[in-house]
Amino acid sequence: MPEDSVDKLNMVTCTAPVNIAVIKYWGKRNEELILPINSSLSVTLHQDQLKTTTTVASSRSFQEDRIWLNGNEEDISHPRLQSCLREIRRLARKRRSDGDPGVDVTGLSHKVHVCSVNNFPTAAGLASSAAGFACLVYTLARVFGVEGELSGIARQGSGSACRSMYGGFVQWIMGQRDDGKDSIAQQVAPETHWPELRVLVLVASAERKPVGSTSGMQTSVETSRLLKHRADSVVPGRMEEMVEAVHRKDFATFAELTMKDSNQFHATCLDTYPPIFYLNNVSRQVISLVHQYNRHYRDIRVAYTFDAGPNAVIYTLQENVAEFVQVVRHFFPPETNGGQFLKGLPVDCVDLSEELKNAISLAPMPKGIGYIINTKAGPGPCVVEHPNQHLLGPDGLPKNA
Ligand code: 2P0
């Protein structure tokens, strides 16, 4: 590659977070624009534990758009990738014609190379598409010099990705318009609002989920009357209550709504025909454990939620983390010579009282849970300033290829 084209490489690296919904998104009213049948609300997880990193480079010398995900080159012609690229370029052209000096005029026609990695295993069962598309859109926007509302573009990559465009507590407002312009994410409160809140990801299984979210929710929309009832008559009220509970930092209300909404989402999966099963025996044991733990204290101290897979995500407050982790360790004894059971934020060691152990009537399930990630709410996407963090080399190809 000649020197001058190397000089004209425009390269940006950003990171974006995972989010876990407490009011679930399930069902679209428009498949192509990814418009949902109900609003949803999530907590953005801290990027110290879970994040996607994406580098985008643009250059006059690139022949075509290309993308590498977790080390492998993937097909960039995927319609959802194309939607994000097209919409960012459209926005950049619009900004330029509006006279925005920030837009890199010369780079508008350039092709891009995209390289993206997750710092968590796909086997952790966490929705990597949300962090992935949020990171792609955020990074592309920096490369093309566009700012402002970007969640509507991330949404067109993957619905839940629009919520990863902000930190803290985030709602995705379903919107009413057919063109989707009002279907966007908004921050309800920043991550600093509720510093005591903690999130434990209980990684139960390395199996791949049987039915993907996109096709699963499609079948649910076609066949489940419960899903329609949920979207029309349950979620609107729950969204209001949840926003209020977050503002008040009312853990008991937040927790109860979270558990009920997870349960109703899985009920709509069972009401889908043919039914979809995301929960397994370990999931059901975790549900039972949480309810028995809360009943023992006559107080809602811990809440569970499950997405399109068997792994539990636990919301609790910092003061309960050490004991609850020990409870999980007691009822799901880990492999003695296995890897680290607890990852993420450090946790003190505590002894469980006999009273508490006796109050929970469950037979221990050895190795039911592989490991726990202890994390908290965190900020939205950020730019990585240090150039040695770029995933693409000066030749525009992945460094670790
Ligand atoms: C959520 N999930 O609100 C819900 C709860 C899974 C269960 O968003 O088709 O990967 O890309 O819009 O965003 C997973 O759905 O689906 C999801 P698409 P997405 O987090």
Tab-separated table of N, CA, C and O in Angstrom, residues 18 36 51-52 55-56 63 125 128 150 159 175 191 236 270 322 333 352 366 369:
chain	number	residue	atom	x	y	z
A	18	VAL	N	-23.130	-4.028	27.507
A	18	VAL	CA	-24.255	-4.966	27.467
A	18	VAL	C	-25.383	-4.340	28.292
A	18	VAL	O	-25.123	-3.552	29.208
A	36	PRO	N	-40.850	-2.246	17.937
A	36	PRO	CA	-41.386	-3.200	18.910
A	36	PRO	C	-42.882	-3.021	19.151
A	36	PRO	O	-43.446	-1.962	18.835
A	51	LYS	N	-17.931	-5.884	27.831
A	51	LYS	CA	-17.987	-4.843	26.789
A	51	LYS	C	-17.632	-5.404	25.423
A	51	LYS	O	-16.994	-6.456	25.304
A	52	THR	N	-18.045	-4.666	24.407
A	52	THR	CA	-17.585	-4.900	23.039
A	52	THR	C	-16.646	-3.761	22.680
A	52	THR	O	-16.906	-2.608	23.047
A	55	THR	N	-13.177	-1.270	16.292
A	55	THR	CA	-12.382	-0.291	15.551
A	55	THR	C	-12.968	-0.174	14.145
A	55	THR	O	-13.260	-1.194	13.516
A	56	VAL	N	-13.164	1.063	13.705
A	56	VAL	CA	-13.571	1.295	12.317
A	56	VAL	C	-12.509	2.169	11.666
A	56	VAL	O	-12.095	3.187	12.233
A	63	GLN	N	-11.145	-1.161	-0.972
A	63	GLN	CA	-11.938	-1.526	-2.152
A	63	GLN	C	-13.406	-1.769	-1.804
A	63	GLN	O	-14.288	-1.578	-2.624
A	125	GLY	N	-23.772	-16.502	27.281
A	125	GLY	CA	-25.192	-16.393	26.966
A	125	GLY	C	-25.734	-14.983	27.056
A	125	GLY	O	-26.936	-14.777	27.121
A	128	SER	N	-24.858	-10.518	22.943
A	128	SER	CA	-23.722	-9.788	22.406
A	128	SER	C	-24.143	-8.887	21.255
A	128	SER	O	-23.440	-7.957	20.900
A	150	LEU	N	-28.561	8.619	17.982
A	150	LEU	CA	-28.075	7.484	17.192
A	150	LEU	C	-28.781	6.182	17.569
A	150	LEU	O	-28.592	5.162	16.911
A	159	GLY	N	-32.833	-4.789	18.016
A	159	GLY	CA	-33.723	-3.969	18.838
A	159	GLY	C	-33.089	-3.545	20.148
A	159	GLY	O	-32.994	-2.345	20.458
A	175	GLY	N	-42.762	4.030	20.508
A	175	GLY	CA	-43.141	4.956	19.447
A	175	GLY	C	-44.420	4.516	18.758
A	175	GLY	O	-44.907	3.408	18.963
A	191	GLU	N	-25.914	6.075	35.679
A	191	GLU	CA	-25.423	4.968	36.516
A	191	GLU	C	-25.072	5.422	37.931
A	191	GLU	O	-25.069	4.622	38.860
A	236	PRO	N	-47.617	-1.111	29.462
A	236	PRO	CA	-47.689	0.356	29.644
A	236	PRO	C	-47.703	0.775	31.123
A	236	PRO	O	-46.942	1.662	31.524
A	270	LEU	N	-44.024	-19.807	26.482
A	270	LEU	CA	-44.753	-21.078	26.623
A	270	LEU	C	-46.095	-21.017	25.909
A	270	LEU	O	-46.616	-22.033	25.444
A	322	ALA	N	-22.439	-10.399	49.314
A	322	ALA	CA	-21.551	-11.441	49.868
A	322	ALA	C	-22.362	-12.646	50.338
A	322	ALA	O	-22.019	-13.791	50.040
A	333	PRO	N	-22.772	-26.198	44.352
A	333	PRO	CA	-21.336	-26.338	44.646
A	333	PRO	C	-20.519	-26.426	43.361
A	333	PRO	O	-20.802	-27.269	42.508
A	352	LEU	N	-22.545	-18.772	56.159
A	352	LEU	CA	-24.011	-18.748	56.202
A	352	LEU	C	-24.488	-19.288	57.545
A	352	LEU	O	-23.930	-20.267	58.049
A	366	PRO	N	-24.821	-29.864	42.234
A	366	PRO	CA	-23.396	-29.626	41.954
A	366	PRO	C	-23.164	-29.210	40.500
A	366	PRO	O	-23.777	-29.762	39.585
A	369	ILE	N	-24.081	-24.219	38.198
A	369	ILE	CA	-23.667	-22.885	37.742
A	369	ILE	C	-22.162	-22.890	37.528
A	369	ILE	O	-21.398	-23.271	38.421
